Structures are given as structure tokens and as C-alpha cells.
Short mmCIF file of C-alpha atoms and ligand atoms in Angstrom, two decimals:
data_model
loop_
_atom_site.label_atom_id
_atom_site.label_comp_id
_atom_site.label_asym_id
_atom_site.label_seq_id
_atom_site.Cartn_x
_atom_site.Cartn_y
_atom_site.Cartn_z
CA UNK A 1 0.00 0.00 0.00
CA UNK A 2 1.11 3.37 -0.80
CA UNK A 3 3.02 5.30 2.09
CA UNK A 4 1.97 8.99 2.96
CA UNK A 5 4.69 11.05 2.47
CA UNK A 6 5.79 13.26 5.51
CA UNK A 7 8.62 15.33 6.10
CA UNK A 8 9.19 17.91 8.78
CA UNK A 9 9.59 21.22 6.87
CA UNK A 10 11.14 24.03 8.41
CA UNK A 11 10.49 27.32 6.67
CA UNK A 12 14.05 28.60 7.70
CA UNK A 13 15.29 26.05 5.55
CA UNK A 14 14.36 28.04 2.37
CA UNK A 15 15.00 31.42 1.57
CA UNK A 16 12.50 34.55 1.79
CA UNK A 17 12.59 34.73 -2.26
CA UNK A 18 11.29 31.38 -2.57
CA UNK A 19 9.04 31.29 0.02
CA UNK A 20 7.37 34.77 -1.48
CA UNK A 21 7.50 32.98 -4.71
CA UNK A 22 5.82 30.09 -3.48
CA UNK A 23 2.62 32.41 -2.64
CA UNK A 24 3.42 35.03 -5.49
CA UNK A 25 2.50 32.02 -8.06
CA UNK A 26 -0.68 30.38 -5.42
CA UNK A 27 -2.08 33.38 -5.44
CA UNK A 28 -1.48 34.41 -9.33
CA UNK A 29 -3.34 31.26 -10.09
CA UNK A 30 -6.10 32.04 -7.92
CA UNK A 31 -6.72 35.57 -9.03
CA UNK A 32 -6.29 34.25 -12.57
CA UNK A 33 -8.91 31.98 -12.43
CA UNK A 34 -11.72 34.64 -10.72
CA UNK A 35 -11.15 37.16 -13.23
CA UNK A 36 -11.91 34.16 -16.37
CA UNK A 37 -14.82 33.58 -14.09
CA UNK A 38 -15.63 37.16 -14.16
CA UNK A 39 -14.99 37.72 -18.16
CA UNK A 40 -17.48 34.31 -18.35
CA UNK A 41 -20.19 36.05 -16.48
CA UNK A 42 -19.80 39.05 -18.51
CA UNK A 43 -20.26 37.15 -22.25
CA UNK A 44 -16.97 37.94 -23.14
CA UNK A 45 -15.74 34.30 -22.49
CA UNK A 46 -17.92 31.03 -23.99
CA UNK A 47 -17.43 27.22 -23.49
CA UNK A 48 -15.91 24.99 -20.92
CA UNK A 49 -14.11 26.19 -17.97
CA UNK A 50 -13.07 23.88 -15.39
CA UNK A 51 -11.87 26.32 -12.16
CA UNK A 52 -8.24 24.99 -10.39
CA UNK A 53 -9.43 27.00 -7.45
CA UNK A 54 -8.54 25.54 -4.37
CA UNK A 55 -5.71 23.50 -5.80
CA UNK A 56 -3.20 25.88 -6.09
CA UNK A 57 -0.74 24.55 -4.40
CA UNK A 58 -0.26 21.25 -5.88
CA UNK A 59 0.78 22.73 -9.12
CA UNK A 60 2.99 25.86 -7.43
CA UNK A 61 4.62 23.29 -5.21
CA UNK A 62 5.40 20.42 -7.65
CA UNK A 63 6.77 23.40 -10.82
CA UNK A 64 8.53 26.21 -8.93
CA UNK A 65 12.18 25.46 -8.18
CA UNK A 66 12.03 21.97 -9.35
CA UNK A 67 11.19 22.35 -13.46
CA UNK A 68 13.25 23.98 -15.91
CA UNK A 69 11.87 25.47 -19.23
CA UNK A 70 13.32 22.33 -20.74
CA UNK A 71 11.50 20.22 -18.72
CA UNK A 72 8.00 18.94 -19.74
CA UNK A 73 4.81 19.04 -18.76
CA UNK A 74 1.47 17.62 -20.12
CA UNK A 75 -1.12 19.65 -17.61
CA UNK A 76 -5.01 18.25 -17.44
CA UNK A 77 -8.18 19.98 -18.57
CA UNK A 78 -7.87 21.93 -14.62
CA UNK A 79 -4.88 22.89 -15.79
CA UNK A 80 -4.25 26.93 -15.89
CA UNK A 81 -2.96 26.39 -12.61
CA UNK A 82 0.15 24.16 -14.45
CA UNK A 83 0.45 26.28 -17.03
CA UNK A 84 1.03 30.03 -15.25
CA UNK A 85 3.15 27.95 -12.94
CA UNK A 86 5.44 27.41 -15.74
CA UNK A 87 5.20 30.60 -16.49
CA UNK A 88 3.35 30.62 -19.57
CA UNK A 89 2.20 34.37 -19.98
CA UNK A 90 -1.06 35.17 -18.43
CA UNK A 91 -2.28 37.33 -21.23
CA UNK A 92 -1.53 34.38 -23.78
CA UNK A 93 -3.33 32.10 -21.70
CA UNK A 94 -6.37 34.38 -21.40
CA UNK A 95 -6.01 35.16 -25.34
CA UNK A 96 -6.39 31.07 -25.62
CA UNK A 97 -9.62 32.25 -23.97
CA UNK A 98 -10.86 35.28 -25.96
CA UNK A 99 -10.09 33.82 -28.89
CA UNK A 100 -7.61 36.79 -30.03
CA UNK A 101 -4.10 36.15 -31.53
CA UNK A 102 -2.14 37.17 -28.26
CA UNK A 103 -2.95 33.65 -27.61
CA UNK A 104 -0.66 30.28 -27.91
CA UNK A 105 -2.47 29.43 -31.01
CA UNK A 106 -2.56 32.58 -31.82
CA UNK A 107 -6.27 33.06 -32.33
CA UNK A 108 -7.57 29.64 -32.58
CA UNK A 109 -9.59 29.76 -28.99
CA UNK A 110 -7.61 26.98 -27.45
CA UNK A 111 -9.79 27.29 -23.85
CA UNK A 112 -7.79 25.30 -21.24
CA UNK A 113 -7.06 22.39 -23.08
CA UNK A 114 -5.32 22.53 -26.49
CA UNK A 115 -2.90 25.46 -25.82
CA UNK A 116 0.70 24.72 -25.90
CA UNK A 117 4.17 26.90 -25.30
CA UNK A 118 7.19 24.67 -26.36
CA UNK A 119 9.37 27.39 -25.24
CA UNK A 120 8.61 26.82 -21.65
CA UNK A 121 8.45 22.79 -22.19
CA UNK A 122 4.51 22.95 -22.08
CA UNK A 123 3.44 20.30 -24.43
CA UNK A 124 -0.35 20.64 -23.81
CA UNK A 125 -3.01 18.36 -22.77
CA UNK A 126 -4.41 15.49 -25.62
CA UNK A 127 -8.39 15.14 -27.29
CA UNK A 128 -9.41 12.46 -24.29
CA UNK A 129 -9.05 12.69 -20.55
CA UNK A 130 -6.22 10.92 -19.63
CA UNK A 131 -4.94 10.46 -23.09
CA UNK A 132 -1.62 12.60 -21.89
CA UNK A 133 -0.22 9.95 -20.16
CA UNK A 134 0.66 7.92 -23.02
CA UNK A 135 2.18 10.94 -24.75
CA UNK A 136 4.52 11.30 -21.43
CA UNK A 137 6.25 8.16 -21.88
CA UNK A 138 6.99 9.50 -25.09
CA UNK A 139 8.46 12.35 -24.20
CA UNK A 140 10.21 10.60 -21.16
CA UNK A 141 11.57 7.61 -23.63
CA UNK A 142 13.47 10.65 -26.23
CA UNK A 143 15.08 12.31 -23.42
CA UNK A 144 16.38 8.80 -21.99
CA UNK A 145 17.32 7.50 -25.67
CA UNK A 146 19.24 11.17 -26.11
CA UNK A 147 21.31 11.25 -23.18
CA UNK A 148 19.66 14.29 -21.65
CA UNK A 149 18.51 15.11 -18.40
CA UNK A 150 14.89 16.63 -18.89
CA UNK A 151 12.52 15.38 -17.10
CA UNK A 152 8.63 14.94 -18.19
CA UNK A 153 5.63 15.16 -15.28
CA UNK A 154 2.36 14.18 -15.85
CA UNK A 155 -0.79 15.52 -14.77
CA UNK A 156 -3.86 13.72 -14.86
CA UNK A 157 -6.97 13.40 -12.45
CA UNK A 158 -8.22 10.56 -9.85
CA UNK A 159 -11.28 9.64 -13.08
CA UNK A 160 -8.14 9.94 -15.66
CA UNK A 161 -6.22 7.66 -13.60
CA UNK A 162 -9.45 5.43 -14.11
CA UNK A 163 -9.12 5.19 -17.66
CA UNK A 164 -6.76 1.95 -19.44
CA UNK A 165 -4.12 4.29 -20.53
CA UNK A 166 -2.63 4.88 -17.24
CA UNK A 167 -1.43 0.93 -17.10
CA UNK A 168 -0.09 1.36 -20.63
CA UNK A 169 1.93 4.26 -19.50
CA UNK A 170 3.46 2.70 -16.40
CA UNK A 171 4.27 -0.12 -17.78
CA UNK A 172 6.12 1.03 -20.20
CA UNK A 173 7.64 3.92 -17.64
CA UNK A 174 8.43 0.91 -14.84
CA UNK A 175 10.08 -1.45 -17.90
CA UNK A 176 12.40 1.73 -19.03
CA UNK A 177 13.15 3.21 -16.11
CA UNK A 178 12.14 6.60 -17.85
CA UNK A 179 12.71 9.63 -16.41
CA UNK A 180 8.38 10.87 -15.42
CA UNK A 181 6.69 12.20 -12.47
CA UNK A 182 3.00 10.81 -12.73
CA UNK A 183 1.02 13.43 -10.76
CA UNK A 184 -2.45 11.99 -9.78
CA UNK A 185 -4.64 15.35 -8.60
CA UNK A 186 -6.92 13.59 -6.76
CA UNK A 187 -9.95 15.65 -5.82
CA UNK A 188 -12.25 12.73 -5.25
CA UNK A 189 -14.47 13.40 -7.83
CA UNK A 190 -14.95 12.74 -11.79
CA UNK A 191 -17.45 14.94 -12.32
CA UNK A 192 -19.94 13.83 -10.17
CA UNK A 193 -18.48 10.03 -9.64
CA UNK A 194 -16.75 9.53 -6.37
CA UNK A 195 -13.01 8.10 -6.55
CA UNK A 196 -14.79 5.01 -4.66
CA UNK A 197 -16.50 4.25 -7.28
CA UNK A 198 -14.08 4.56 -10.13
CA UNK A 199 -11.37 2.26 -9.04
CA UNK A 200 -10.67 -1.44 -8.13
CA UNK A 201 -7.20 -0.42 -5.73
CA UNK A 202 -9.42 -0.02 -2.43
CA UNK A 203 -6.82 2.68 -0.69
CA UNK A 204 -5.19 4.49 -2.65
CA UNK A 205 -4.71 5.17 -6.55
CA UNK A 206 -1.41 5.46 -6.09
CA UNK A 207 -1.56 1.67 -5.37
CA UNK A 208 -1.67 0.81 -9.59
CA UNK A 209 1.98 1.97 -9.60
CA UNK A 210 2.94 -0.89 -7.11
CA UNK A 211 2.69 -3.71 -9.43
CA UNK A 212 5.07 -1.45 -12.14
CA UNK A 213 7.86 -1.48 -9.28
CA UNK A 214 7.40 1.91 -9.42
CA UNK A 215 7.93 4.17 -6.25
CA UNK A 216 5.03 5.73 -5.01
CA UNK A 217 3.54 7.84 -2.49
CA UNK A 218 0.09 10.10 -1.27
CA UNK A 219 0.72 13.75 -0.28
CA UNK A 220 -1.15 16.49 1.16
CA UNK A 221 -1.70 18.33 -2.19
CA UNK A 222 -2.97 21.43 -0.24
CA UNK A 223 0.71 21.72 1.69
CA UNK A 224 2.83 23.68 -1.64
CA UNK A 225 6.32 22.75 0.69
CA UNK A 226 5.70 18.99 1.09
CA UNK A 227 4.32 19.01 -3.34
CA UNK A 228 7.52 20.70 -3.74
CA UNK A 229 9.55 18.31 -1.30
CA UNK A 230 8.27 15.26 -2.22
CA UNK A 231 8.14 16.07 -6.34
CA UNK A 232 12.28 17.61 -5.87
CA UNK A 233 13.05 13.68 -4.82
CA UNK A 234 10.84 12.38 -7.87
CA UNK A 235 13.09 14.79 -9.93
CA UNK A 236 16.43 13.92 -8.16
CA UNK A 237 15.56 10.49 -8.93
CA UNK A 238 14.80 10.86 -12.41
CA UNK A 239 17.91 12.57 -13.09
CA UNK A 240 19.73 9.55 -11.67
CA UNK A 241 18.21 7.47 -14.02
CA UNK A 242 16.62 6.10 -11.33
CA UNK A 243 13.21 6.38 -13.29
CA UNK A 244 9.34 7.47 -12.35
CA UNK A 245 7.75 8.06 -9.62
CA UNK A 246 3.75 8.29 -8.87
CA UNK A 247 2.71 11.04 -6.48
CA UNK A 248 -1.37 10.62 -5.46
CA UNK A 249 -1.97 14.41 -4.41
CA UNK A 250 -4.77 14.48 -2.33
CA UNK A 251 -6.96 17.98 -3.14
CA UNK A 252 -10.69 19.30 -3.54
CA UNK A 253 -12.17 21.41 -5.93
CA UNK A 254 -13.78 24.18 -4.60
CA UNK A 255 -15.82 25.00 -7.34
CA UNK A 256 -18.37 21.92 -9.99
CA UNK A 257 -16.37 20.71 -12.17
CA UNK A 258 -17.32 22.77 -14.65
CA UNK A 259 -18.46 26.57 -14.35
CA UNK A 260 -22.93 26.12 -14.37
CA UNK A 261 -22.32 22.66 -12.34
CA UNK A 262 -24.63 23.18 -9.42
CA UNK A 263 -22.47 20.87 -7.76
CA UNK A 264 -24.93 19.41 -5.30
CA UNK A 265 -23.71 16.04 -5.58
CA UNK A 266 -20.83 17.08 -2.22
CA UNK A 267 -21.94 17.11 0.93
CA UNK A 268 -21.64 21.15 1.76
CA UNK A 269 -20.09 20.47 5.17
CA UNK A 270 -17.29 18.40 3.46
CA UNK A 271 -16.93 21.15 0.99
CA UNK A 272 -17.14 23.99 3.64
CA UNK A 273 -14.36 22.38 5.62
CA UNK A 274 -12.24 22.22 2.90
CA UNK A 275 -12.42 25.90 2.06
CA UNK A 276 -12.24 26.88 5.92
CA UNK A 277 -9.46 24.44 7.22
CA UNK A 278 -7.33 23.17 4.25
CA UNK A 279 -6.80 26.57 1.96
CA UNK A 280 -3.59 26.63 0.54
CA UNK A 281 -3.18 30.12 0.00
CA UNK A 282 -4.96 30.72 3.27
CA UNK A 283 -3.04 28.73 5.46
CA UNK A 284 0.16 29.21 3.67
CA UNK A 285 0.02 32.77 4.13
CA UNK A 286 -1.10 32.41 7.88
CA UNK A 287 2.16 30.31 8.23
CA UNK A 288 4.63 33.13 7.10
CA UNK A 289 3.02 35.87 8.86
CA UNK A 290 2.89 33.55 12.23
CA UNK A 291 7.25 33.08 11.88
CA UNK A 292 7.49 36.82 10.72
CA UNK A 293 8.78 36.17 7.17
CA UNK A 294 6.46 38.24 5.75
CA UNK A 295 4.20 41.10 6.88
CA UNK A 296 0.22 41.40 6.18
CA UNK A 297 1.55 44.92 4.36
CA UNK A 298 3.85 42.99 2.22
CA UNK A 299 1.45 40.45 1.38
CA UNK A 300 -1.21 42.92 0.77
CA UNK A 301 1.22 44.51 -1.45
CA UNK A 302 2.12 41.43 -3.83
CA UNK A 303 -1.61 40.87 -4.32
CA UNK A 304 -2.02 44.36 -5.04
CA UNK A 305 0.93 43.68 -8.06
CA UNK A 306 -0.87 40.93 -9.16
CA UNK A 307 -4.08 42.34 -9.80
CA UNK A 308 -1.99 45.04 -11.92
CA UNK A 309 -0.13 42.29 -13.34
CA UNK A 310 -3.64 40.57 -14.12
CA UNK A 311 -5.39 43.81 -15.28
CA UNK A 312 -3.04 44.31 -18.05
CA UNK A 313 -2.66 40.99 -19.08
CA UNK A 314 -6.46 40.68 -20.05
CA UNK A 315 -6.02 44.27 -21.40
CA UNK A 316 -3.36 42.74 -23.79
CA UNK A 317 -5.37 39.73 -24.78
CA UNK A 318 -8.60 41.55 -25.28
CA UNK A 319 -7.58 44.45 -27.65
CA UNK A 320 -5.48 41.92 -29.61
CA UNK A 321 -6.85 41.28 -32.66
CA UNK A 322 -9.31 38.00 -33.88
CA UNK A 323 -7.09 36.01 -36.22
CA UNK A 324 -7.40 36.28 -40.08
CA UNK A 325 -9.42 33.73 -41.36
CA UNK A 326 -6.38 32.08 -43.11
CA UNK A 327 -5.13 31.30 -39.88
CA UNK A 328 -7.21 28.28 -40.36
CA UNK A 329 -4.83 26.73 -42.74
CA UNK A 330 -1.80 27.40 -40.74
CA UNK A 331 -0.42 24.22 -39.90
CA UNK A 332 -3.17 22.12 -41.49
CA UNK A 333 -1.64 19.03 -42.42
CA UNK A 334 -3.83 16.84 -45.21
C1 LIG B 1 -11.92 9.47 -22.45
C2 LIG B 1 -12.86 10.49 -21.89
N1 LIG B 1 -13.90 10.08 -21.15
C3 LIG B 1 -14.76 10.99 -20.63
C4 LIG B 1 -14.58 12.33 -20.88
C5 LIG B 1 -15.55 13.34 -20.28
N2 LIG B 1 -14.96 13.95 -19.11
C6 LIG B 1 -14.39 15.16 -19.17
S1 LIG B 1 -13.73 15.63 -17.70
C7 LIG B 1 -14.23 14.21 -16.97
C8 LIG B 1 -13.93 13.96 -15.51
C9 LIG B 1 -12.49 13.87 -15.25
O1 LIG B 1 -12.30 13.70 -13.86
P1 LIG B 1 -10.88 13.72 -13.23
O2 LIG B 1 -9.91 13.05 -14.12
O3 LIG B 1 -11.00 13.20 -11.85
O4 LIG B 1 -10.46 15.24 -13.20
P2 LIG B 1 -11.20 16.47 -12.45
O5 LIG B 1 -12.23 16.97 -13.39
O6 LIG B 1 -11.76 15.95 -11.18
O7 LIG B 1 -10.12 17.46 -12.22
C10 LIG B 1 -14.88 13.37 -17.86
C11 LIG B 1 -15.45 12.06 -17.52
C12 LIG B 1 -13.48 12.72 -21.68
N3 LIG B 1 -13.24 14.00 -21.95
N4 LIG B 1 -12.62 11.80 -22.17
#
């Protein structure tokens, strides 16, 4: 059965810059997300959104300090929170949105899931839930067959994880040795399916990677130091050739899974306690305040640079142009 991974994290043990960083991209994510909400509820925004808000810091905690622009990552369809992470622009992620050509496609309305920024090793998501994890190993198996030291990590959900392709993928990851971080988000639900009744491993999914000998582990998702802890070994280890690693990071959505989900299929106490008592942002700002590394004044002053930051970002994407209908053809292979 999988172990729960613990460590006892001092915050003296990292430096002020880091730790401000840590929060500076939670709290990026989280601001990102309410203003798409916003532009949704004013028309200026259609389709799917599925809101990363309350997850945070599984995706600051597992990216900052540990990946490199060269290092991949296929995010999931909750994945904004991946991508500005990385540090893919905000304004090209919201022009994915609008539809304008500040975007990644440059105009073709990507939404969450079919944007991509090679520059910054974000390969994108794939047509199908799940479907990324079988482009991983591909990713994983070039950098092992060219001698190089990237390192691909793998986002997928707890009904993703449900799906065939994720015993394809470790199998083939477990026989090579390849150098990929499978991150499970598990937020219990699949829509409105319970994790209980999507999967045959009775604890934990984190369980499947067992029988592929390969090392695995559930974390407090919520905690960004222990994703970033526990995801720095998975990279160590990858870099030794040692090969994956599965990390089940346990999480809640606070929001349906899509925005105009009523959601009324989660018990509102459960839900409640997640937003009172396991906040990331929340309670990792109440820890730096309570050892004095940061101030309420400075934090109210980073958020205040991040709604700038986010102000003119959606400025940017929304007086960029629509794309000229020829854009169509760009890259149409027949
Ligand atoms: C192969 C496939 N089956 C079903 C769907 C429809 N679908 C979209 S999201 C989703 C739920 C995914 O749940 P999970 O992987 O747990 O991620 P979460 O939404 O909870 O973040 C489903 C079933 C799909 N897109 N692809």
C-alpha cells in the first residue's frame, strides 16, 4: 500500500525569495482563475471552464524550483494552474480564452485544453481525458534515448487515472526506467463520480503503480512545501536514471467541475471544511506571517501587483486582434 509522504519542513530552511514565490504564483493562479470567471459572467468568455481554485498549491509546489523550461509538462483539462506555474504568460493564456491572436495558437480559442508553449516545455493536454499519459512516456523515452537530463511530469486526475491508458503508460515507464513524475490530482471526484467508485485499488490510486515497481507515495496536495519536497526527490531520482515516480496528491475542488455545475452532488459540510481548514493560499500565508517572514503589508502589497499584473494581461489579450481567417490553414496538415 502506498506510504503517505511526511517530512518535517522548516520554513528557515528556504529562503524569503522562494518562500514569497511560493505564494506570489498560489495566489497568481487564484486571481487568474476569478477574473476568467468574471470575463465568463460578462459574455466575453464562452465554453468549458473547469476552475483549479482551491488547488493551487499542488501545481505551485510540484513546478517552482524543481522544473526547468526544458523540462516537460502535459497539464489536465484543470490545468491553468500548471500552465502560469510554468510561467506561460497570463495574457496568452487568457487570449487562448478570448479567442484573439495574443494567444498560444494565436487566435484559434484553445480554452484550457489545447494550448501549448514549447518554449517553456509545455506540451499541452491530448483530445481524451487521460490520453496525456501515453504521450509522457513518449516524451520521457526521447530524453532517456538522447542522453539528456529533462525530465517529463504528468498531470492527470483521480477519473483519468481510471481510464486503461494509465497501465499502458506505467508499464512502459516501470520497464524503461524513464525519467516521469505521474502526478495523480486527486480531488475525489470525476465529475460527479466519487473516486470510490471509479477504481478497483481499495486505498489508494497510487496503489496501480505498485505492481510497475514503481515508487510511489500520497501527499497532502494542499501543503505547496511537502508538493515541492516530495516532487524535488521524484526529480532527483529521475535525473539519476533512477526512473518514475507516482505522487497521489490528495486535493478538492472548490468549485463543480465545470463553471454552471450546481455541484450538489458534495456534501456542503465536506466542501465547507475544505475551504475553511485546508486553503492553501490561506493557510500558507497564515504560516509566514505567524514566523514573521512576511508582513500582512507585504502580502497585501504582492496581491495588489498581481491584480496590476492581471489587469493588463487581459487588457493585452482583449484588444489583440481576432485572427485572419487564413489562420485556419496554418499548420493544417492533409
Ligand atoms: C476518455 C474520456 N472520457 C470521458 C470524458 C468526459 N470527461 C471530461 S472531464 C471528466 C472527468 C475527469 O475527472 P478527473 O480526471 O478526476 O479530473 P477532475 O475533473 O476531477 O479534475 C470526464 C469524464 C473525456 N473528456 N474523455
Amino acid at each position: 500500500m502506498a506510504k503517505t509522504y511526511e517530512k518535517e519542513i522548516k520554513l528557515n530552511d528556504y529562503s524569503k525569495d522562494v518562500l514569497t514565490d511560493f505564494y506570489k504564483t498560489m495566489a497568481k493562479i487564484r486571481k487568474f482563475d476569478e477574473n476568467l470567471i468574471r470575463l465568463m459572467q460578462e459574455g466575453k468568455v464562452s465554453g468549458f471552464y473547469h476552475s483549479g481554485i482551491g488547488s493551487e498549491g499542488l501545481s505551485a509546489g510540484s513546478i517552482r524550483q524543481n522544473l526547468r523550461d526544458e523540462d516537460y509538462i502535459f497539464y489536465n483539462h484543470r490545468g491553468c494552474n500548471q500552465k502560469i506555474a510554468k510561467g506561460v504568460p497570463l495574457s496568452k493564456i487568457y487570449g487562448d480564452f478570448l479567442g484573439t491572436i495574443e494567444g498560444t495558437t494565436r487566435g484559434l480559442g484553445a480554452g484550457i485544453v489545447h494550448s501549448a508553449d514549447p518554449a517553456r516545455g509545455v506540451l499541452g493536454q491530448a483530445g481524451t481525458i487521460g490520453s496525456q499519459l501515453g504521450i509522457s512516456v513518449g516524451t520521457a523515452y526521447t530524453s532517456k534515448l538522447t542522453g539528456t537530463d529533462q525530465v517529463t511530469v504528468v498531470y492527470f486526475g483521480d477519473g483519468a487515472a481510471s481510464r486503461e491508458m494509465l497501465h499502458g503508460s506505467l508499464n512502459w515507464a516501470g520497464l524503461y526506467k524513464l525519467p516521469v513524475i505521474y502526478i495523480c490530482e486527486n480531488n475525489e471526484y470525476a465529475i460527479s463520480c466519487h473516486v470510490s467508485e471509479t477504481h478497483a485499488v481499495k486505498e489508494n490510486i497510487a496503489d496501480w503503480a505498485e505492481g510497475y515497481g514503481i515508487p510511489n507515495c500520497v501527499v497532502d496536495g494542499n501543503d505547496v512545501l511537502l508538493m515541492h519536497e516530495v516532487v524535488k526527490e521524484a526529480v532527483e531520482r529521475a535525473k539519476r536514471g533512477e526512473g518514475p515516480t507516482f505522487i497521489e496528491a490528495q486535493t478538492f475542488r472548490h468549485r463543480g467541475h465545470f463553471e454552471g455545475d450546481p455541484y450538489d452532488y458534495v456534501d456542503v459540510e465536506v466542501l465547507q471544511g475544505w475551504k475553511d481548514k485546508k486553503d492553501p493560499i490561506k493557510n500558507f500565508a497564515a504560516k509566514l506571517m505567524l514566523e514573521k517572514i512576511v508582513s500582512e503589508e507585504e502580502l497585501e502589497s504582492i496581491n495588489a501587483e498581481i491584480d496590476s499584473e492581471i489587469a493588463e494581461a487581459i487588457e493585452k489579450a482583449e484588444s489583440a486582434p481576432l485572427p485572419d481567417p487564413k489562420r485556419i490553414y496554418e499548420g493544417l496538415f492533409a
